[in-house]
Short mmCIF file of C-alpha atoms and ligand atoms in Angstrom, two decimals:
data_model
loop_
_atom_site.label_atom_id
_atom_site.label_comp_id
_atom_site.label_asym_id
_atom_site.label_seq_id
_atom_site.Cartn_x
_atom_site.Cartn_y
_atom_site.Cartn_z
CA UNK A 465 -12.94 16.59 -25.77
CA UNK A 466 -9.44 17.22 -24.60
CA UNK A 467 -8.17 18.13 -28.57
CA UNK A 468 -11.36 20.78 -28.45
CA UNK A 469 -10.30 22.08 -25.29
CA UNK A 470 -6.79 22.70 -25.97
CA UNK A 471 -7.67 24.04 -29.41
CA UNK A 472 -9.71 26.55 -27.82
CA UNK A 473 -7.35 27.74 -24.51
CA UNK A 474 -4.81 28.11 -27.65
CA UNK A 475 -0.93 27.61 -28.21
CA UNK A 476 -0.24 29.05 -24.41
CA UNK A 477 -0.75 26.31 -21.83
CA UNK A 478 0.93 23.87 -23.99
CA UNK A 479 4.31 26.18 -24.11
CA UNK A 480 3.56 26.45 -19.74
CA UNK A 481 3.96 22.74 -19.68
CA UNK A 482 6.14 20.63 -18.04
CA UNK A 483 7.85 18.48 -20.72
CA UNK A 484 6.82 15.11 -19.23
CA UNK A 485 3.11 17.07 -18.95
CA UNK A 486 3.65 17.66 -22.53
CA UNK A 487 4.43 13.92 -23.70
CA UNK A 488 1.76 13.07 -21.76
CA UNK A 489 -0.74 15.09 -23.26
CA UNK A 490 0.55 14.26 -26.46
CA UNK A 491 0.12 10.98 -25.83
CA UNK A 492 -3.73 11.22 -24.72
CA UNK A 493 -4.63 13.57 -27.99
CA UNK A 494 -3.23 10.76 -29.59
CA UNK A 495 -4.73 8.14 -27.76
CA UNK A 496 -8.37 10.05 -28.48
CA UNK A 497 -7.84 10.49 -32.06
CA UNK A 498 -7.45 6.76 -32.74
CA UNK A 499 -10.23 5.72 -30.76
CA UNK A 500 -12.36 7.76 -32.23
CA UNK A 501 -11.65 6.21 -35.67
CA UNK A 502 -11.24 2.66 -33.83
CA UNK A 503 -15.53 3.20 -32.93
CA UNK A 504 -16.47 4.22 -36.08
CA UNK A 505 -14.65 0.93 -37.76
CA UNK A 506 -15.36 -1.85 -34.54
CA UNK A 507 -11.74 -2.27 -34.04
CA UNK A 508 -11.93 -3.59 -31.00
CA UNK A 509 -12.08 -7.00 -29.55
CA UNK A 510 -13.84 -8.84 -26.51
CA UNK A 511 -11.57 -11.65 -24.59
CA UNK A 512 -13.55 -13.41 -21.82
CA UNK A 513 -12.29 -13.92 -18.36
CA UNK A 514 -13.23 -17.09 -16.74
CA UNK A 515 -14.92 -17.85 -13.30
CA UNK A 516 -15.08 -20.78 -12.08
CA UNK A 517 -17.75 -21.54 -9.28
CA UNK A 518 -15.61 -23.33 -6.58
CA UNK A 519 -18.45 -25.80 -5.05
CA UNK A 520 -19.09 -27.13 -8.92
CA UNK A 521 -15.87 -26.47 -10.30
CA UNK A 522 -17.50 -25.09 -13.27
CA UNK A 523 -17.21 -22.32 -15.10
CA UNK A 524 -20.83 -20.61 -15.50
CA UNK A 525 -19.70 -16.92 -16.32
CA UNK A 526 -16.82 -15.16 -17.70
CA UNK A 527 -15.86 -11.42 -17.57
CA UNK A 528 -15.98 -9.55 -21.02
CA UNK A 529 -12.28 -7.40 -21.20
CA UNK A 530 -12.01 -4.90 -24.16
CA UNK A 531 -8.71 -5.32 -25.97
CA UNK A 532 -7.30 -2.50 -28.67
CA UNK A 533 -4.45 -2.92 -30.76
CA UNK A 534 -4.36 0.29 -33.42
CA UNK A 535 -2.50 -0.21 -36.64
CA UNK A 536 -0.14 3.01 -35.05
CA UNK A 537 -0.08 3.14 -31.62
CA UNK A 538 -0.17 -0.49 -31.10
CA UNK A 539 -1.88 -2.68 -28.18
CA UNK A 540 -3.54 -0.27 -25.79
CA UNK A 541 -4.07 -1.27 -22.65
CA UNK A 542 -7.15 -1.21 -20.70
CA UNK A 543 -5.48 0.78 -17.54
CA UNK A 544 -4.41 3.74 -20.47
CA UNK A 545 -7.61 3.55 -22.64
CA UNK A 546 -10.01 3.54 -19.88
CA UNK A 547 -9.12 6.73 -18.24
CA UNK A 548 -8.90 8.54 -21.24
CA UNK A 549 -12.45 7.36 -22.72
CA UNK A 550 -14.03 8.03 -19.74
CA UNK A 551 -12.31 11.77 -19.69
CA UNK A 552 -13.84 12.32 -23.55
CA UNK A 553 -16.95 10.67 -23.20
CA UNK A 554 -16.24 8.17 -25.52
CA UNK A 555 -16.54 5.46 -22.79
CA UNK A 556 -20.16 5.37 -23.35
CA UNK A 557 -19.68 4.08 -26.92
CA UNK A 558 -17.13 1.71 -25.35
CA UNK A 559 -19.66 0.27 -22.97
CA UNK A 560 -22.24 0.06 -25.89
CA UNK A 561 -20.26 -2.14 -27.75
CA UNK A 562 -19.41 -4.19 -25.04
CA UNK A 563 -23.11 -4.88 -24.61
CA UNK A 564 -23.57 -5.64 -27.78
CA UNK A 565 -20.71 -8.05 -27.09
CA UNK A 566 -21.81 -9.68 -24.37
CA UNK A 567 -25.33 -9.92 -25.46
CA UNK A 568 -24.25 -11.19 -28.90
CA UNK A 569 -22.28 -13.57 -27.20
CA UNK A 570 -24.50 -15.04 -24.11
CA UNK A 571 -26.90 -15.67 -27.18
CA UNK A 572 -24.68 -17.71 -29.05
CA UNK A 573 -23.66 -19.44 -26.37
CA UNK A 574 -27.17 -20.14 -25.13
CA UNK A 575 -28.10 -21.34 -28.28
CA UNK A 576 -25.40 -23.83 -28.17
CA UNK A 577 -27.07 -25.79 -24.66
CA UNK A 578 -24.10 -23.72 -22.65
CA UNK A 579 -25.63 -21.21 -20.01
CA UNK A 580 -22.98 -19.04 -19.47
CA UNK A 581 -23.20 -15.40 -17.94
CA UNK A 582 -21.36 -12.53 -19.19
CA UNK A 583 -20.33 -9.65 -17.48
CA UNK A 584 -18.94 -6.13 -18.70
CA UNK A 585 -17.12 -3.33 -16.85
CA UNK A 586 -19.14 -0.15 -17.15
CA UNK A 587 -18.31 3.76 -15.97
CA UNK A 588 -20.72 5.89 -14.55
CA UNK A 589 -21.11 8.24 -17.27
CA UNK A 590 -22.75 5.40 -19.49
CA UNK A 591 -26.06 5.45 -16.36
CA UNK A 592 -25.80 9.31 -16.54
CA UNK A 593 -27.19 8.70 -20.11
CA UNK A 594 -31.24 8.58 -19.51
CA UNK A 595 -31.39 6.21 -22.01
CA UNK A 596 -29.23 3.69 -20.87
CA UNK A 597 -32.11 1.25 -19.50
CA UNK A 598 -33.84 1.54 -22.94
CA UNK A 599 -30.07 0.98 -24.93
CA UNK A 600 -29.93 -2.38 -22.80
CA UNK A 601 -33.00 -3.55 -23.33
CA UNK A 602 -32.97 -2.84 -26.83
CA UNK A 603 -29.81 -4.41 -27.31
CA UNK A 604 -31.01 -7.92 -25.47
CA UNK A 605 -34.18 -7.82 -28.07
CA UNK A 606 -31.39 -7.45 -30.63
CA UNK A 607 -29.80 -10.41 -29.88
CA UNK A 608 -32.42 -12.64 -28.40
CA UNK A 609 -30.46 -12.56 -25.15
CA UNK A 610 -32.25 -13.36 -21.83
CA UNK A 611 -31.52 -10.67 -19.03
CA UNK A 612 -30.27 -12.89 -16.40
CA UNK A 613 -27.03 -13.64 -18.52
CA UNK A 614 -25.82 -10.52 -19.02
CA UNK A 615 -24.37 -9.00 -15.64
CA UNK A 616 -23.15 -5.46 -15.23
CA UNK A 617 -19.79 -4.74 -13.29
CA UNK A 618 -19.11 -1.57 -11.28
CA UNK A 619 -17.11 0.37 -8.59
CA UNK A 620 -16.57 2.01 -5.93
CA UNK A 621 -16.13 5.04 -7.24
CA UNK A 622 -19.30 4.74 -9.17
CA UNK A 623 -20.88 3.55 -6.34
CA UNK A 624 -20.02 6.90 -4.30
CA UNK A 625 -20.85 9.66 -7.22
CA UNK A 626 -24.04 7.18 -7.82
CA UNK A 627 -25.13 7.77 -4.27
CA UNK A 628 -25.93 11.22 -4.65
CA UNK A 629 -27.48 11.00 -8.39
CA UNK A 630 -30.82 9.29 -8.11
CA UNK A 631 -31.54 8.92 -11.86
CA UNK A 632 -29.12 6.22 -11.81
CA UNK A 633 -29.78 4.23 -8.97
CA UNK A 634 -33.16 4.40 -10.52
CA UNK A 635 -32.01 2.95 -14.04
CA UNK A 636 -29.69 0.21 -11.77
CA UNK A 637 -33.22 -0.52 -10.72
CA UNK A 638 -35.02 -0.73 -12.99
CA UNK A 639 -32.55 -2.98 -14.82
CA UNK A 640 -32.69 -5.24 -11.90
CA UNK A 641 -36.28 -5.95 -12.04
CA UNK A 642 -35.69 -6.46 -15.18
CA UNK A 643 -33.40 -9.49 -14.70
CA UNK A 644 -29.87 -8.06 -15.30
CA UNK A 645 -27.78 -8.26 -12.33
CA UNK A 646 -25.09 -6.17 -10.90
CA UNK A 647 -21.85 -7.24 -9.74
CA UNK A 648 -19.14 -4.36 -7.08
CA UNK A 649 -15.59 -4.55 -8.77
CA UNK A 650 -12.36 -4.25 -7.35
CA UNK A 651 -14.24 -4.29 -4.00
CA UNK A 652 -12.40 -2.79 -1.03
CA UNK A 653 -10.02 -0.37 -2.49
CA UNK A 654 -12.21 2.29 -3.13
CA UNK A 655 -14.76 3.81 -0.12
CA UNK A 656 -16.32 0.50 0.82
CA UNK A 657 -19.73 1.81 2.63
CA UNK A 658 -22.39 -0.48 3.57
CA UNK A 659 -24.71 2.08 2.11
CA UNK A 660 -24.16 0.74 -1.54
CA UNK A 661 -25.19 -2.81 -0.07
CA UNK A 662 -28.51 -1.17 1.10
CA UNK A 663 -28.98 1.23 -1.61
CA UNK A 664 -27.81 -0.47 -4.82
CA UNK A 665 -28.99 -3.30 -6.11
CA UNK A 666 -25.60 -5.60 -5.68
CA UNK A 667 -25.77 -9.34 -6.85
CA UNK A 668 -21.85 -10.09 -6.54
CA UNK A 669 -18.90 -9.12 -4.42
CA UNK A 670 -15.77 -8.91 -5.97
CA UNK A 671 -12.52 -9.00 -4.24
CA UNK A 672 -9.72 -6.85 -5.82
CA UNK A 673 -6.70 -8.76 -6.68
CA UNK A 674 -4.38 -6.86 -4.84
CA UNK A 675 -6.13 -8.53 -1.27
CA UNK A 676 -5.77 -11.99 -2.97
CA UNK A 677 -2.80 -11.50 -3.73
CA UNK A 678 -0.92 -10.88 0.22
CA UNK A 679 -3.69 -13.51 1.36
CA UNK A 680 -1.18 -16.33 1.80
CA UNK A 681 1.31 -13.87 3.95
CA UNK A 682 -1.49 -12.05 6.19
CA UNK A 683 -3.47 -13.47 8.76
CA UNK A 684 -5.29 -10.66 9.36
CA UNK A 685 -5.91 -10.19 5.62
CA UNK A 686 -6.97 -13.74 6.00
CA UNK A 687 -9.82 -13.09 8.49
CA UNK A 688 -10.93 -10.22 7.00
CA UNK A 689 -11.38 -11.78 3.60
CA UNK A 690 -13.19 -14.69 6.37
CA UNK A 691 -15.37 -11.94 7.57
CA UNK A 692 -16.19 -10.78 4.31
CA UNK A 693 -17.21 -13.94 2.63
CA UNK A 694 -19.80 -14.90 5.93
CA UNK A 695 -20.95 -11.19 5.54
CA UNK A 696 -21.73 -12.01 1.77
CA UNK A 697 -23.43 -15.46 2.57
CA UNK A 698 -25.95 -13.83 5.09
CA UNK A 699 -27.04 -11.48 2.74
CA UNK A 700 -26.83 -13.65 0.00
CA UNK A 701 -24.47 -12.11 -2.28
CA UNK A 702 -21.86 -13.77 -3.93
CA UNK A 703 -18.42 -13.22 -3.50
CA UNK A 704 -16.20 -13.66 -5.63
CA UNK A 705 -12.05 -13.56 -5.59
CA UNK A 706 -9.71 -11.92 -8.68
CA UNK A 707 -6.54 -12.24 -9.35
CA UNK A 708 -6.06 -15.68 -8.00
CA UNK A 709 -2.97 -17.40 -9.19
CA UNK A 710 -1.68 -19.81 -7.44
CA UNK A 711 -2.99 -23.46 -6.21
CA UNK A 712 -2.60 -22.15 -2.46
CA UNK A 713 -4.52 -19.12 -2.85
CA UNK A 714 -7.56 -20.91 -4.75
CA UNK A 715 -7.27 -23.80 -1.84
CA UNK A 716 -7.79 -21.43 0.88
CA UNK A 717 -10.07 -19.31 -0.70
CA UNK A 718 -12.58 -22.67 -1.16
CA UNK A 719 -11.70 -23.54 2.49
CA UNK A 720 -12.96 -20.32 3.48
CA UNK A 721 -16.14 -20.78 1.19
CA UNK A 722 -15.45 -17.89 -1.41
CA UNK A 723 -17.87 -18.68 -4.19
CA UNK A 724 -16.49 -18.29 -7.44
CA UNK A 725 -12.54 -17.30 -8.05
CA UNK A 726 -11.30 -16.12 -11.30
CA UNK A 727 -7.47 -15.54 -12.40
CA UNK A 728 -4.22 -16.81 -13.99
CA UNK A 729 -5.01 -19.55 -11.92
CA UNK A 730 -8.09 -20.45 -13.91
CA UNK A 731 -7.32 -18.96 -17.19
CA UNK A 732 -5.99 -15.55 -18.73
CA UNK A 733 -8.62 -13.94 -20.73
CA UNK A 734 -9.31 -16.25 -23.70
CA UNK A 735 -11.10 -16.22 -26.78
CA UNK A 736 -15.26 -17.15 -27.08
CA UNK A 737 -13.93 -20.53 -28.60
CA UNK A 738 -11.52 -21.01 -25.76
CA UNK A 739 -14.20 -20.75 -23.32
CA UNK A 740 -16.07 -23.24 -24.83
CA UNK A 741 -12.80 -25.81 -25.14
CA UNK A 742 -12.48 -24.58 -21.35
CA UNK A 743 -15.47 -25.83 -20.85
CA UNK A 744 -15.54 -29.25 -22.37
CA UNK A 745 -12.71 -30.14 -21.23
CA UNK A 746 -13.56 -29.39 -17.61
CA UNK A 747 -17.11 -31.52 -18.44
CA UNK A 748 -14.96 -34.67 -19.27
P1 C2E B 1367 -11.14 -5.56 -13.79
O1 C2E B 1367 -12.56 -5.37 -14.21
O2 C2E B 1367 -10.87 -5.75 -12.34
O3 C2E B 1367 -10.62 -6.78 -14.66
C1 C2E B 1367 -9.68 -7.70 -14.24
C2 C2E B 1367 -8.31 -7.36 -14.78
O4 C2E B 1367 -7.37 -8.19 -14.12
C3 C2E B 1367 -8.11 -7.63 -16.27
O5 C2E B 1367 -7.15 -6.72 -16.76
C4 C2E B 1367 -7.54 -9.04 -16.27
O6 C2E B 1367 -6.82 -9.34 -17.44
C5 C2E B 1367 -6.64 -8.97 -15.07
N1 C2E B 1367 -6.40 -10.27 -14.46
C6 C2E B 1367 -7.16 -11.38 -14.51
N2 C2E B 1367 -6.65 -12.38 -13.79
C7 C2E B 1367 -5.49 -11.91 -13.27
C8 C2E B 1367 -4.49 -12.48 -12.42
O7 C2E B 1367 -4.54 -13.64 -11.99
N3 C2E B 1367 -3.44 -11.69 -12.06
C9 C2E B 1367 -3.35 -10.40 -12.50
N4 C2E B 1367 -2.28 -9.69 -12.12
N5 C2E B 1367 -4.27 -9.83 -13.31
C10 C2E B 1367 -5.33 -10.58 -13.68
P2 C2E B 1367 -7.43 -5.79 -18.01
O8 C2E B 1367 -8.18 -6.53 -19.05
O9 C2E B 1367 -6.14 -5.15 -18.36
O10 C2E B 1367 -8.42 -4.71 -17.44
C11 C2E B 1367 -8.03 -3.79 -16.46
C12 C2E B 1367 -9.22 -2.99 -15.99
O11 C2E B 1367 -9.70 -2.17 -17.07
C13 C2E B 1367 -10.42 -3.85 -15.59
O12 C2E B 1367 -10.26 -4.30 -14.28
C14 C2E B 1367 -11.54 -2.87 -15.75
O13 C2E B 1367 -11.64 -2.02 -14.62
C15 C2E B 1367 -11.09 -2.04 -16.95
N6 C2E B 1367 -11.75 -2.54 -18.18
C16 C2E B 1367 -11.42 -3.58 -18.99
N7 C2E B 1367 -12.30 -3.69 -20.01
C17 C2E B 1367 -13.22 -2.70 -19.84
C18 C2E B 1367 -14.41 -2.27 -20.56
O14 C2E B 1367 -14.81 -2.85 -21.56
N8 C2E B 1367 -15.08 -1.17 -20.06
C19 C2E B 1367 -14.67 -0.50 -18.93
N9 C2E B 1367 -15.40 0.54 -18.50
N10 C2E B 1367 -13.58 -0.90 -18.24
C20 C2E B 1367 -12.87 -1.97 -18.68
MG1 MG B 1368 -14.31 -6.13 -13.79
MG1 MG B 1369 -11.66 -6.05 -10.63
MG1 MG B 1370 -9.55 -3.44 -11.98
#
């Protein structure tokens, strides 16, 4: 961990650091030490993002977010926990609880006549673990959960290192035939290569939210985003746009045929009960 590693290179390269270095590192040892308490006592919490399928108007899946908020450092955002539980390891125990999450929840949900599919965000380091395929399936047996509602987000940055590490392409595999499906985040502003289309098993395209949101002002943007959602249709993977907040952007996006949109538009994250108000009220 980054506390072990500065313990052991000693007093030295803390004095050598820039003060702003210094806060920040401060500020990470910090970060760590809470988090590791926050996994030994659950103290986190799931909100669900909702997607709403644009040909039904429904929503049939939501997006699992972690949320934090540590009795002393306060709400910690995903952009500042992330980083720093991926850089300790601890992301892995992140990710398991956020299948236990989703699972738990896809369950309940199921057993309440509501199909609903939940995803989670993973990192790479949580496939780099060879027991990952047997943590998810024990995990769905756990819960009772059937495979095809629990979907499994990634990058493009995981999608590059994945390339070259066959073990987990073989566990994304695996996990595929098993009924889980896999959904590309943030899609196009990391090293979009039509390799990961042929290579990994990719259900779901998702459009990053910085695209949707210059759609209205760029025509180009606009074909591209056209381009995209044909390209996705032919190969039957569904596309899906984030970050969509305004009525405009959701009515061109259906013109063009996007699948599924989620954003402020829709809904914020919201609690499981939310969803399922959501929900009735868009059945009514
Ligand atoms: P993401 O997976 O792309 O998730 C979408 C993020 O966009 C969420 O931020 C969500 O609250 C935000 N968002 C949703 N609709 C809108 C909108 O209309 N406008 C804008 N401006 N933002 C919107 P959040 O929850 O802060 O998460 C940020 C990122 O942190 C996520 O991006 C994901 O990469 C990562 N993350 C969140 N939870 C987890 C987790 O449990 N595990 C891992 N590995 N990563 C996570
Ligand atoms: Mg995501
Ligand atoms: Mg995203
Ligand atoms: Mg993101």
């Amino acid at each position: 961990t980054t506390l072990q590693k500065v313990k052991l290179e000693g007093g030295g390269i803390i004095s050598s650091l820039s003060q702003s270095d210094h806060h920040k590192l401060t500020r990470t040892l910090q970060i760590e030490k809470r988090l590791i308490e926050a996994l030994n006592h659950n103290d986190f919490h799931v909100m669900y993002l909702p997607q709403r399928n644009v040909a039904t108007g429904k929503v049939t899946s939501v997006e699992a977010l972690v949320r934090w908020k540590d009795e002393v450092l306060g709400v910690i955002h995903p952009d500042e926990l992330i980083p720093i539980a991926e850089e300790t390891g601890l992301i892995n125990d992140i990710g398991t609880f956020m299948l236990e999450k989703a699972c738990q929840q896809a369950a309940i949900w199921k057993q309440k006549g509501l199909g609903i599919k939940v995803s989670y965000n993973s990192s790479i380091r949580e496939f780099r673990d060879k027991n990952m395929v047997k943590t998810v399936r024990s995990v769905l047996k756990k819960y009772n959960c059937p495979s095809d509602l629990i979907q499994i987000e990634f990058t493009e940055k995981f999608a590059l290192e994945a390339e070259a590490e066959k073990k987990i392409i073989q566990q994304m595999q695996t996990l595929h035939q098993e009924g889980i499906t896999f959904a590309l985040d943030d899609f196009g502003t990391g090293y979009a290569s039509l390799r990961y289309l042929q290579l990994l098993p990719i259900g779901k395209l998702k459009i990053d939210k910085s695209f949707v949101s210059s759609i209205m002002q760029q025509k180009k943007l606009q074909q591209l985003i056209q381009g995209l959602i044909h390209f996705g249709q032919s190969l039957d993977v569904i596309v899906v746009a984030e970050g969509v907040e305004t009525k405009d952007q959701f009515n061109l996006l259906s013109e063009m045929g996007c699948d599924a949109v989620q954003g402020y538009f829709i809904s914020e994250p919201i609690t499981a009960e939310e969803v399922e108000r959501l929900i009735m009220l868009n059945e009514v």
